[in-house]
Amino acid sequence: LRASAARIAAGDRTARLDTRGRDEIAALARAFADMAAQLDARARYIGDFAANVAHEFKSPLTSIRGAAELLAEGADDEPAARARFLGNILGDVSRLDRLVTRLLELSRIEAAPEPTHSLDYAALVRRVAERRPEVDLVIASARTRVRGTEGHLESALGNLLDNARRHAPPGSRVSLELREEAGALRTTVSDRGEGVGPEHLPRIWDRFFTTEAASGGTGLGLAIVSAVVRAHGGELGVESTPGQGARFWFSLPPL
């Protein structure tokens, strides 16, 4: 155990232990092996996350650098060119600002301790819906309490509603339902928009995946929803037929 701990501390995540046996040392070895596996998974997650961030930041930074170099080389003397390049720089800076804000929100959620507070989830749903007049709300559940973090659940629900509103046809309504199904509190957000293409469904919850990069999408809104739901011990999914809208749902274990 001491030798394996030293190897892991030195950065060798391949250290393995013999966990056979039924005595206390074997139990300790199994606990140590579980810890090592979790540390390895976390390290891989951080590596993948850093690679994703670098990739997403590289494009706008390259664009900003290119525009600045052109301005420095004389484009600043032409009013139309100057306005175009400065507009490009401001647009890329705004995208970077949105990315940083979303990343900070996601990191706070993923670093938060396990939810321990009991709260009235139905009241939270009503409060979020009331701030969005285009939402039709239906609550059909006698059980309303969950163990959770209020701000994180509000963020997840708000992200789903804002996503539905962006994809709904102008003037149409967004549906929000809370029902008890199979012993869980299931929240469903539906719109009548263009729907999600079948080629996108497998990646819909991935960090930085977006089909709206040109209009400012960061690809982190649904990743935040996924992080919140999983931190609360829930499940989530999406059902969609192109041209007939989409139904995003997540379920939480009630108290």
PDB file of C-alpha atoms in Angstrom:
ATOM      1  CA  LEU A   1       0.000   0.000   0.000  1.00  0.00           C
ATOM      2  CA  ARG A   2       2.796   2.393   0.933  1.00  0.00           C
ATOM      3  CA  ALA A   3       4.692   1.660  -2.280  1.00  0.00           C
ATOM      4  CA  SER A   4       1.559   2.125  -4.444  1.00  0.00           C
ATOM      5  CA  ALA A   5       0.719   5.386  -2.696  1.00  0.00           C
ATOM      6  CA  ALA A   6       4.230   6.647  -3.413  1.00  0.00           C
ATOM      7  CA  ARG A   7       3.942   5.696  -7.092  1.00  0.00           C
ATOM      8  CA  ILE A   8       0.583   7.455  -7.466  1.00  0.00           C
ATOM      9  CA  ALA A   9       1.905  10.540  -5.668  1.00  0.00           C
ATOM     10  CA  ALA A  10       4.760  10.593  -8.168  1.00  0.00           C
ATOM     11  CA  GLY A  11       2.274  10.634 -11.055  1.00  0.00           C
ATOM     12  CA  ASP A  12       2.195   6.925 -11.939  1.00  0.00           C
ATOM     13  CA  ARG A  13      -1.513   6.137 -12.271  1.00  0.00           C
ATOM     14  CA  THR A  14      -0.859   2.560 -13.422  1.00  0.00           C
ATOM     15  CA  ALA A  15      -0.143   1.298  -9.887  1.00  0.00           C
ATOM     16  CA  ARG A  16      -2.275  -1.744  -9.084  1.00  0.00           C
ATOM     17  CA  LEU A  17      -2.906  -3.708  -5.871  1.00  0.00           C
ATOM     18  CA  ASP A  18      -3.718  -7.293  -5.014  1.00  0.00           C
ATOM     19  CA  THR A  19      -7.220  -6.900  -3.534  1.00  0.00           C
ATOM     20  CA  ARG A  20      -7.918 -10.585  -2.903  1.00  0.00           C
ATOM     21  CA  GLY A  21      -8.836 -11.736   0.570  1.00  0.00           C
ATOM     22  CA  ARG A  22     -11.410 -11.046   3.262  1.00  0.00           C
ATOM     23  CA  ASP A  23      -9.363  -9.510   6.048  1.00  0.00           C
ATOM     24  CA  GLU A  24      -9.073  -5.828   6.930  1.00  0.00           C
ATOM     25  CA  ILE A  25      -5.932  -5.337   4.855  1.00  0.00           C
ATOM     26  CA  ALA A  26      -7.725  -6.665   1.758  1.00  0.00           C
ATOM     27  CA  ALA A  27     -10.676  -4.344   2.452  1.00  0.00           C
ATOM     28  CA  LEU A  28      -8.251  -1.424   2.792  1.00  0.00           C
ATOM     29  CA  ALA A  29      -6.568  -2.448  -0.469  1.00  0.00           C
ATOM     30  CA  ARG A  30      -9.933  -2.464  -2.276  1.00  0.00           C
ATOM     31  CA  ALA A  31     -10.781   0.980  -0.900  1.00  0.00           C
ATOM     32  CA  PHE A  32      -7.364   2.198  -1.990  1.00  0.00           C
ATOM     33  CA  ALA A  33      -7.874   0.725  -5.471  1.00  0.00           C
ATOM     34  CA  ASP A  34     -11.263   2.457  -5.779  1.00  0.00           C
ATOM     35  CA  MET A  35      -9.680   5.747  -4.744  1.00  0.00           C
ATOM     36  CA  ALA A  36      -6.890   5.300  -7.290  1.00  0.00           C
ATOM     37  CA  ALA A  37      -9.428   4.547 -10.039  1.00  0.00           C
ATOM     38  CA  GLN A  38     -11.417   7.672  -9.186  1.00  0.00           C
ATOM     39  CA  LEU A  39      -8.256   9.784  -9.187  1.00  0.00           C
ATOM     40  CA  ASP A  40      -7.332   8.354 -12.575  1.00  0.00           C
ATOM     41  CA  ALA A  41     -10.805   9.096 -13.970  1.00  0.00           C
ATOM     42  CA  ARG A  42     -10.645  12.630 -12.593  1.00  0.00           C
ATOM     43  CA  ALA A  43      -7.216  13.219 -14.108  1.00  0.00           C
ATOM     44  CA  ARG A  44      -8.454  11.993 -17.497  1.00  0.00           C
ATOM     45  CA  TYR A  45     -11.513  14.236 -17.203  1.00  0.00           C
ATOM     46  CA  ILE A  46      -9.342  17.270 -16.447  1.00  0.00           C
ATOM     47  CA  GLY A  47      -7.099  16.458 -19.400  1.00  0.00           C
ATOM     48  CA  ASP A  48     -10.042  16.127 -21.782  1.00  0.00           C
ATOM     49  CA  PHE A  49     -11.636  19.268 -20.369  1.00  0.00           C
ATOM     50  CA  ALA A  50      -8.422  21.274 -20.848  1.00  0.00           C
ATOM     51  CA  ALA A  51      -8.149  20.028 -24.439  1.00  0.00           C
ATOM     52  CA  ASN A  52     -11.774  21.053 -25.112  1.00  0.00           C
ATOM     53  CA  VAL A  53     -11.209  24.512 -23.638  1.00  0.00           C
ATOM     54  CA  ALA A  54      -8.014  25.027 -25.648  1.00  0.00           C
ATOM     55  CA  HIS A  55      -9.807  24.014 -28.844  1.00  0.00           C
ATOM     56  CA  GLU A  56     -12.769  26.335 -28.226  1.00  0.00           C
ATOM     57  CA  PHE A  57     -10.570  29.298 -27.313  1.00  0.00           C
ATOM     58  CA  LYS A  58      -8.124  28.854 -30.184  1.00  0.00           C
ATOM     59  CA  SER A  59     -10.503  29.881 -32.987  1.00  0.00           C
ATOM     60  CA  PRO A  60     -11.644  33.268 -31.593  1.00  0.00           C
ATOM     61  CA  LEU A  61      -8.105  34.073 -30.395  1.00  0.00           C
ATOM     62  CA  THR A  62      -6.734  33.331 -33.866  1.00  0.00           C
ATOM     63  CA  SER A  63      -9.412  35.556 -35.378  1.00  0.00           C
ATOM     64  CA  ILE A  64      -8.630  38.400 -32.967  1.00  0.00           C
ATOM     65  CA  ARG A  65      -4.921  38.125 -33.698  1.00  0.00           C
ATOM     66  CA  GLY A  66      -5.505  38.156 -37.450  1.00  0.00           C
ATOM     67  CA  ALA A  67      -7.735  41.231 -37.288  1.00  0.00           C
ATOM     68  CA  ALA A  68      -5.273  43.063 -35.028  1.00  0.00           C
ATOM     69  CA  GLU A  69      -2.369  42.288 -37.368  1.00  0.00           C
ATOM     70  CA  LEU A  70      -4.307  43.588 -40.381  1.00  0.00           C
ATOM     71  CA  LEU A  71      -5.154  46.778 -38.509  1.00  0.00           C
ATOM     72  CA  ALA A  72      -1.505  47.192 -37.546  1.00  0.00           C
ATOM     73  CA  GLU A  73      -0.433  46.700 -41.182  1.00  0.00           C
ATOM     74  CA  GLY A  74      -2.526  49.590 -42.458  1.00  0.00           C
ATOM     75  CA  ALA A  75      -6.170  48.518 -42.561  1.00  0.00           C
ATOM     76  CA  ASP A  76      -6.733  51.111 -39.834  1.00  0.00           C
ATOM     77  CA  ASP A  77      -6.408  53.798 -42.530  1.00  0.00           C
ATOM     78  CA  GLU A  78      -9.582  52.605 -44.275  1.00  0.00           C
ATOM     79  CA  PRO A  79     -12.726  53.429 -42.257  1.00  0.00           C
ATOM     80  CA  ALA A  80     -14.802  50.562 -43.674  1.00  0.00           C
ATOM     81  CA  ALA A  81     -12.063  47.983 -43.105  1.00  0.00           C
ATOM     82  CA  ARG A  82     -11.363  49.342 -39.627  1.00  0.00           C
ATOM     83  CA  ALA A  83     -15.030  49.088 -38.678  1.00  0.00           C
ATOM     84  CA  ARG A  84     -15.256  45.532 -40.036  1.00  0.00           C
ATOM     85  CA  PHE A  85     -12.159  44.283 -38.234  1.00  0.00           C
ATOM     86  CA  LEU A  86     -13.068  45.995 -34.970  1.00  0.00           C
ATOM     87  CA  GLY A  87     -16.537  44.458 -35.220  1.00  0.00           C
ATOM     88  CA  ASN A  88     -14.955  41.025 -35.673  1.00  0.00           C
ATOM     89  CA  ILE A  89     -12.731  41.570 -32.637  1.00  0.00           C
ATOM     90  CA  LEU A  90     -15.652  42.674 -30.468  1.00  0.00           C
ATOM     91  CA  GLY A  91     -17.700  39.675 -31.594  1.00  0.00           C
ATOM     92  CA  ASP A  92     -14.920  37.243 -30.732  1.00  0.00           C
ATOM     93  CA  VAL A  93     -14.319  38.925 -27.369  1.00  0.00           C
ATOM     94  CA  SER A  94     -18.035  38.580 -26.572  1.00  0.00           C
ATOM     95  CA  ARG A  95     -17.897  34.878 -27.412  1.00  0.00           C
ATOM     96  CA  LEU A  96     -14.866  34.400 -25.155  1.00  0.00           C
ATOM     97  CA  ASP A  97     -16.665  36.248 -22.378  1.00  0.00           C
ATOM     98  CA  ARG A  98     -19.701  33.957 -22.702  1.00  0.00           C
ATOM     99  CA  LEU A  99     -17.451  30.904 -22.701  1.00  0.00           C
ATOM    100  CA  VAL A 100     -15.651  32.015 -19.538  1.00  0.00           C
ATOM    101  CA  THR A 101     -18.932  32.747 -17.756  1.00  0.00           C
ATOM    102  CA  ARG A 102     -20.365  29.340 -18.673  1.00  0.00           C
ATOM    103  CA  LEU A 103     -17.150  27.535 -17.765  1.00  0.00           C
ATOM    104  CA  LEU A 104     -17.118  29.153 -14.329  1.00  0.00           C
ATOM    105  CA  GLU A 105     -20.741  28.109 -13.802  1.00  0.00           C
ATOM    106  CA  LEU A 106     -19.998  24.538 -14.892  1.00  0.00           C
ATOM    107  CA  SER A 107     -16.898  24.293 -12.696  1.00  0.00           C
ATOM    108  CA  ARG A 108     -18.807  25.542  -9.628  1.00  0.00           C
ATOM    109  CA  ILE A 109     -21.510  22.930 -10.202  1.00  0.00           C
ATOM    110  CA  GLU A 110     -19.066  20.066 -10.695  1.00  0.00           C
ATOM    111  CA  ALA A 111     -16.986  21.089  -7.669  1.00  0.00           C
ATOM    112  CA  ALA A 112     -19.982  21.532  -5.361  1.00  0.00           C
ATOM    113  CA  PRO A 113     -20.489  19.031  -2.521  1.00  0.00           C
ATOM    114  CA  GLU A 114     -23.315  16.503  -2.700  1.00  0.00           C
ATOM    115  CA  PRO A 115     -26.711  18.234  -2.209  1.00  0.00           C
ATOM    116  CA  THR A 116     -28.004  17.857   1.354  1.00  0.00           C
ATOM    117  CA  HIS A 117     -30.849  20.364   1.649  1.00  0.00           C
ATOM    118  CA  SER A 118     -34.540  19.504   1.369  1.00  0.00           C
ATOM    119  CA  LEU A 119     -36.456  21.951  -0.834  1.00  0.00           C
ATOM    120  CA  ASP A 120     -39.871  22.365  -2.429  1.00  0.00           C
ATOM    121  CA  TYR A 121     -39.068  21.615  -6.060  1.00  0.00           C
ATOM    122  CA  ALA A 122     -42.573  22.481  -7.313  1.00  0.00           C
ATOM    123  CA  ALA A 123     -42.232  25.982  -5.841  1.00  0.00           C
ATOM    124  CA  LEU A 124     -38.869  26.357  -7.576  1.00  0.00           C
ATOM    125  CA  VAL A 125     -40.407  25.282 -10.907  1.00  0.00           C
ATOM    126  CA  ARG A 126     -43.218  27.821 -10.504  1.00  0.00           C
ATOM    127  CA  ARG A 127     -40.753  30.577  -9.699  1.00  0.00           C
ATOM    128  CA  VAL A 128     -38.620  29.861 -12.763  1.00  0.00           C
ATOM    129  CA  ALA A 129     -41.690  29.637 -15.040  1.00  0.00           C
ATOM    130  CA  GLU A 130     -43.165  32.911 -13.768  1.00  0.00           C
ATOM    131  CA  ARG A 131     -40.079  34.762 -14.984  1.00  0.00           C
ATOM    132  CA  ARG A 132     -40.785  33.564 -18.533  1.00  0.00           C
ATOM    133  CA  PRO A 133     -44.269  34.623 -19.755  1.00  0.00           C
ATOM    134  CA  GLU A 134     -44.118  32.399 -22.854  1.00  0.00           C
ATOM    135  CA  VAL A 135     -44.087  29.223 -20.734  1.00  0.00           C
ATOM    136  CA  ASP A 136     -47.202  27.072 -20.134  1.00  0.00           C
ATOM    137  CA  LEU A 137     -46.814  25.306 -16.792  1.00  0.00           C
ATOM    138  CA  VAL A 138     -48.458  22.062 -15.648  1.00  0.00           C
ATOM    139  CA  ILE A 139     -47.730  20.569 -12.213  1.00  0.00           C
ATOM    140  CA  ALA A 140     -49.305  17.164 -11.579  1.00  0.00           C
ATOM    141  CA  SER A 141     -47.480  15.655  -8.635  1.00  0.00           C
ATOM    142  CA  ALA A 142     -48.476  15.309  -5.002  1.00  0.00           C
ATOM    143  CA  ARG A 143     -44.849  14.832  -4.001  1.00  0.00           C
ATOM    144  CA  THR A 144     -42.821  17.996  -4.467  1.00  0.00           C
ATOM    145  CA  ARG A 145     -39.743  17.826  -2.235  1.00  0.00           C
ATOM    146  CA  VAL A 146     -36.248  16.827  -3.346  1.00  0.00           C
ATOM    147  CA  ARG A 147     -32.783  16.951  -1.858  1.00  0.00           C
ATOM    148  CA  GLY A 148     -30.861  19.504  -3.844  1.00  0.00           C
ATOM    149  CA  THR A 149     -29.068  22.778  -4.390  1.00  0.00           C
ATOM    150  CA  GLU A 150     -31.617  25.442  -5.277  1.00  0.00           C
ATOM    151  CA  GLY A 151     -29.382  27.648  -7.416  1.00  0.00           C
ATOM    152  CA  HIS A 152     -28.077  24.740  -9.474  1.00  0.00           C
ATOM    153  CA  LEU A 153     -31.561  23.359 -10.142  1.00  0.00           C
ATOM    154  CA  GLU A 154     -32.767  26.822 -11.175  1.00  0.00           C
ATOM    155  CA  SER A 155     -29.822  27.080 -13.552  1.00  0.00           C
ATOM    156  CA  ALA A 156     -30.551  23.692 -15.132  1.00  0.00           C
ATOM    157  CA  LEU A 157     -34.253  24.404 -15.603  1.00  0.00           C
ATOM    158  CA  GLY A 158     -33.555  27.918 -16.878  1.00  0.00           C
ATOM    159  CA  ASN A 159     -31.084  26.582 -19.439  1.00  0.00           C
ATOM    160  CA  LEU A 160     -33.636  24.094 -20.775  1.00  0.00           C
ATOM    161  CA  LEU A 161     -36.358  26.747 -21.028  1.00  0.00           C
ATOM    162  CA  ASP A 162     -34.053  29.252 -22.718  1.00  0.00           C
ATOM    163  CA  ASN A 163     -32.916  26.555 -25.146  1.00  0.00           C
ATOM    164  CA  ALA A 164     -36.538  25.714 -25.993  1.00  0.00           C
ATOM    165  CA  ARG A 165     -37.421  29.371 -26.430  1.00  0.00           C
ATOM    166  CA  ARG A 166     -34.553  29.884 -28.906  1.00  0.00           C
ATOM    167  CA  HIS A 167     -35.735  26.972 -31.049  1.00  0.00           C
ATOM    168  CA  ALA A 168     -39.490  27.575 -30.837  1.00  0.00           C
ATOM    169  CA  PRO A 169     -41.216  29.337 -33.758  1.00  0.00           C
ATOM    170  CA  PRO A 170     -41.824  33.066 -33.161  1.00  0.00           C
ATOM    171  CA  GLY A 171     -44.957  33.627 -31.109  1.00  0.00           C
ATOM    172  CA  SER A 172     -45.313  29.990 -30.055  1.00  0.00           C
ATOM    173  CA  ARG A 173     -45.450  28.684 -26.505  1.00  0.00           C
ATOM    174  CA  VAL A 174     -43.037  26.496 -24.549  1.00  0.00           C
ATOM    175  CA  SER A 175     -44.445  23.716 -22.370  1.00  0.00           C
ATOM    176  CA  LEU A 176     -43.115  22.907 -18.888  1.00  0.00           C
ATOM    177  CA  GLU A 177     -44.510  19.888 -17.024  1.00  0.00           C
ATOM    178  CA  LEU A 178     -43.754  18.382 -13.631  1.00  0.00           C
ATOM    179  CA  ARG A 179     -45.173  14.916 -13.024  1.00  0.00           C
ATOM    180  CA  GLU A 180     -44.456  11.933 -10.847  1.00  0.00           C
ATOM    181  CA  GLU A 181     -43.517   8.946 -13.000  1.00  0.00           C
ATOM    182  CA  ALA A 182     -42.128   5.602 -11.842  1.00  0.00           C
ATOM    183  CA  GLY A 183     -41.401   6.992  -8.404  1.00  0.00           C
ATOM    184  CA  ALA A 184     -39.436  10.009  -9.657  1.00  0.00           C
ATOM    185  CA  LEU A 185     -40.230  13.671 -10.238  1.00  0.00           C
ATOM    186  CA  ARG A 186     -39.987  14.152 -13.993  1.00  0.00           C
ATOM    187  CA  THR A 187     -39.580  17.612 -15.503  1.00  0.00           C
ATOM    188  CA  THR A 188     -40.275  17.963 -19.239  1.00  0.00           C
ATOM    189  CA  VAL A 189     -39.628  21.006 -21.431  1.00  0.00           C
ATOM    190  CA  SER A 190     -41.189  20.899 -24.927  1.00  0.00           C
ATOM    191  CA  ASP A 191     -41.172  23.210 -27.934  1.00  0.00           C
ATOM    192  CA  ARG A 192     -42.673  23.106 -31.422  1.00  0.00           C
ATOM    193  CA  GLY A 193     -39.505  24.080 -33.257  1.00  0.00           C
ATOM    194  CA  GLU A 194     -37.395  22.345 -35.867  1.00  0.00           C
ATOM    195  CA  GLY A 195     -36.356  19.563 -33.520  1.00  0.00           C
ATOM    196  CA  VAL A 196     -32.980  17.895 -33.093  1.00  0.00           C
ATOM    197  CA  GLY A 197     -31.507  15.959 -35.992  1.00  0.00           C
ATOM    198  CA  PRO A 198     -30.844  12.263 -35.288  1.00  0.00           C
ATOM    199  CA  GLU A 199     -27.158  12.793 -36.074  1.00  0.00           C
ATOM    200  CA  HIS A 200     -26.931  15.285 -33.180  1.00  0.00           C
ATOM    201  CA  LEU A 201     -28.819  13.344 -30.498  1.00  0.00           C
ATOM    202  CA  PRO A 202     -25.826  11.233 -29.310  1.00  0.00           C
ATOM    203  CA  ARG A 203     -23.793  14.402 -28.636  1.00  0.00           C
ATOM    204  CA  ILE A 204     -26.490  16.750 -27.382  1.00  0.00           C
ATOM    205  CA  TRP A 205     -25.197  16.745 -23.760  1.00  0.00           C
ATOM    206  CA  ASP A 206     -21.483  16.958 -24.651  1.00  0.00           C
ATOM    207  CA  ARG A 207     -19.450  19.956 -23.546  1.00  0.00           C
ATOM    208  CA  PHE A 208     -18.944  22.530 -26.334  1.00  0.00           C
ATOM    209  CA  PHE A 209     -21.204  20.719 -28.812  1.00  0.00           C
ATOM    210  CA  THR A 210     -23.392  23.292 -30.538  1.00  0.00           C
ATOM    211  CA  THR A 211     -25.030  23.877 -33.891  1.00  0.00           C
ATOM    212  CA  GLU A 212     -25.324  27.607 -33.107  1.00  0.00           C
ATOM    213  CA  ALA A 213     -21.696  28.717 -32.925  1.00  0.00           C
ATOM    214  CA  ALA A 214     -22.328  31.368 -35.595  1.00  0.00           C
ATOM    215  CA  SER A 215     -25.066  32.963 -33.458  1.00  0.00           C
ATOM    216  CA  GLY A 216     -23.108  32.881 -30.208  1.00  0.00           C
ATOM    217  CA  GLY A 217     -23.862  29.410 -28.845  1.00  0.00           C
ATOM    218  CA  THR A 218     -21.248  28.089 -26.422  1.00  0.00           C
ATOM    219  CA  GLY A 219     -22.292  24.437 -26.295  1.00  0.00           C
ATOM    220  CA  LEU A 220     -22.253  24.521 -22.496  1.00  0.00           C
ATOM    221  CA  GLY A 221     -25.902  25.111 -21.584  1.00  0.00           C
ATOM    222  CA  LEU A 222     -26.999  21.492 -21.920  1.00  0.00           C
ATOM    223  CA  ALA A 223     -23.705  20.288 -20.418  1.00  0.00           C
ATOM    224  CA  ILE A 224     -24.593  22.342 -17.328  1.00  0.00           C
ATOM    225  CA  VAL A 225     -28.044  20.710 -17.232  1.00  0.00           C
ATOM    226  CA  SER A 226     -26.427  17.268 -17.399  1.00  0.00           C
ATOM    227  CA  ALA A 227     -23.938  18.095 -14.627  1.00  0.00           C
ATOM    228  CA  VAL A 228     -26.690  19.388 -12.325  1.00  0.00           C
ATOM    229  CA  VAL A 229     -29.030  16.432 -12.868  1.00  0.00           C
ATOM    230  CA  ARG A 230     -26.318  13.832 -12.363  1.00  0.00           C
ATOM    231  CA  ALA A 231     -25.073  15.615  -9.220  1.00  0.00           C
ATOM    232  CA  HIS A 232     -28.628  15.268  -7.862  1.00  0.00           C
ATOM    233  CA  GLY A 233     -28.782  11.540  -8.603  1.00  0.00           C
ATOM    234  CA  GLY A 234     -31.173  11.974 -11.517  1.00  0.00           C
ATOM    235  CA  GLU A 235     -31.465  10.922 -15.149  1.00  0.00           C
ATOM    236  CA  LEU A 236     -32.108  12.916 -18.306  1.00  0.00           C
ATOM    237  CA  GLY A 237     -32.891  12.494 -21.964  1.00  0.00           C
ATOM    238  CA  VAL A 238     -34.283  14.041 -25.120  1.00  0.00           C
ATOM    239  CA  GLU A 239     -36.929  12.928 -27.611  1.00  0.00           C
ATOM    240  CA  SER A 240     -37.214  14.654 -30.961  1.00  0.00           C
ATOM    241  CA  THR A 241     -38.553  14.253 -34.465  1.00  0.00           C
ATOM    242  CA  PRO A 242     -37.179  16.748 -37.025  1.00  0.00           C
ATOM    243  CA  GLY A 243     -39.810  19.327 -37.858  1.00  0.00           C
ATOM    244  CA  GLN A 244     -42.000  18.416 -34.863  1.00  0.00           C
ATOM    245  CA  GLY A 245     -40.139  19.981 -31.960  1.00  0.00           C
ATOM    246  CA  ALA A 246     -38.204  18.476 -29.085  1.00  0.00           C
ATOM    247  CA  ARG A 247     -38.903  17.193 -25.552  1.00  0.00           C
ATOM    248  CA  PHE A 248     -36.082  17.503 -23.040  1.00  0.00           C
ATOM    249  CA  TRP A 249     -36.640  15.813 -19.698  1.00  0.00           C
ATOM    250  CA  PHE A 250     -34.897  15.015 -16.463  1.00  0.00           C
ATOM    251  CA  SER A 251     -35.996  13.103 -13.397  1.00  0.00           C
ATOM    252  CA  LEU A 252     -35.070  13.618  -9.740  1.00  0.00           C
ATOM    253  CA  PRO A 253     -35.552  11.250  -6.798  1.00  0.00           C
ATOM    254  CA  PRO A 254     -38.195  12.689  -4.445  1.00  0.00           C
ATOM    255  CA  LEU A 255     -38.016  12.728  -0.670  1.00  0.00           C
TER     256      LEU A 255
END
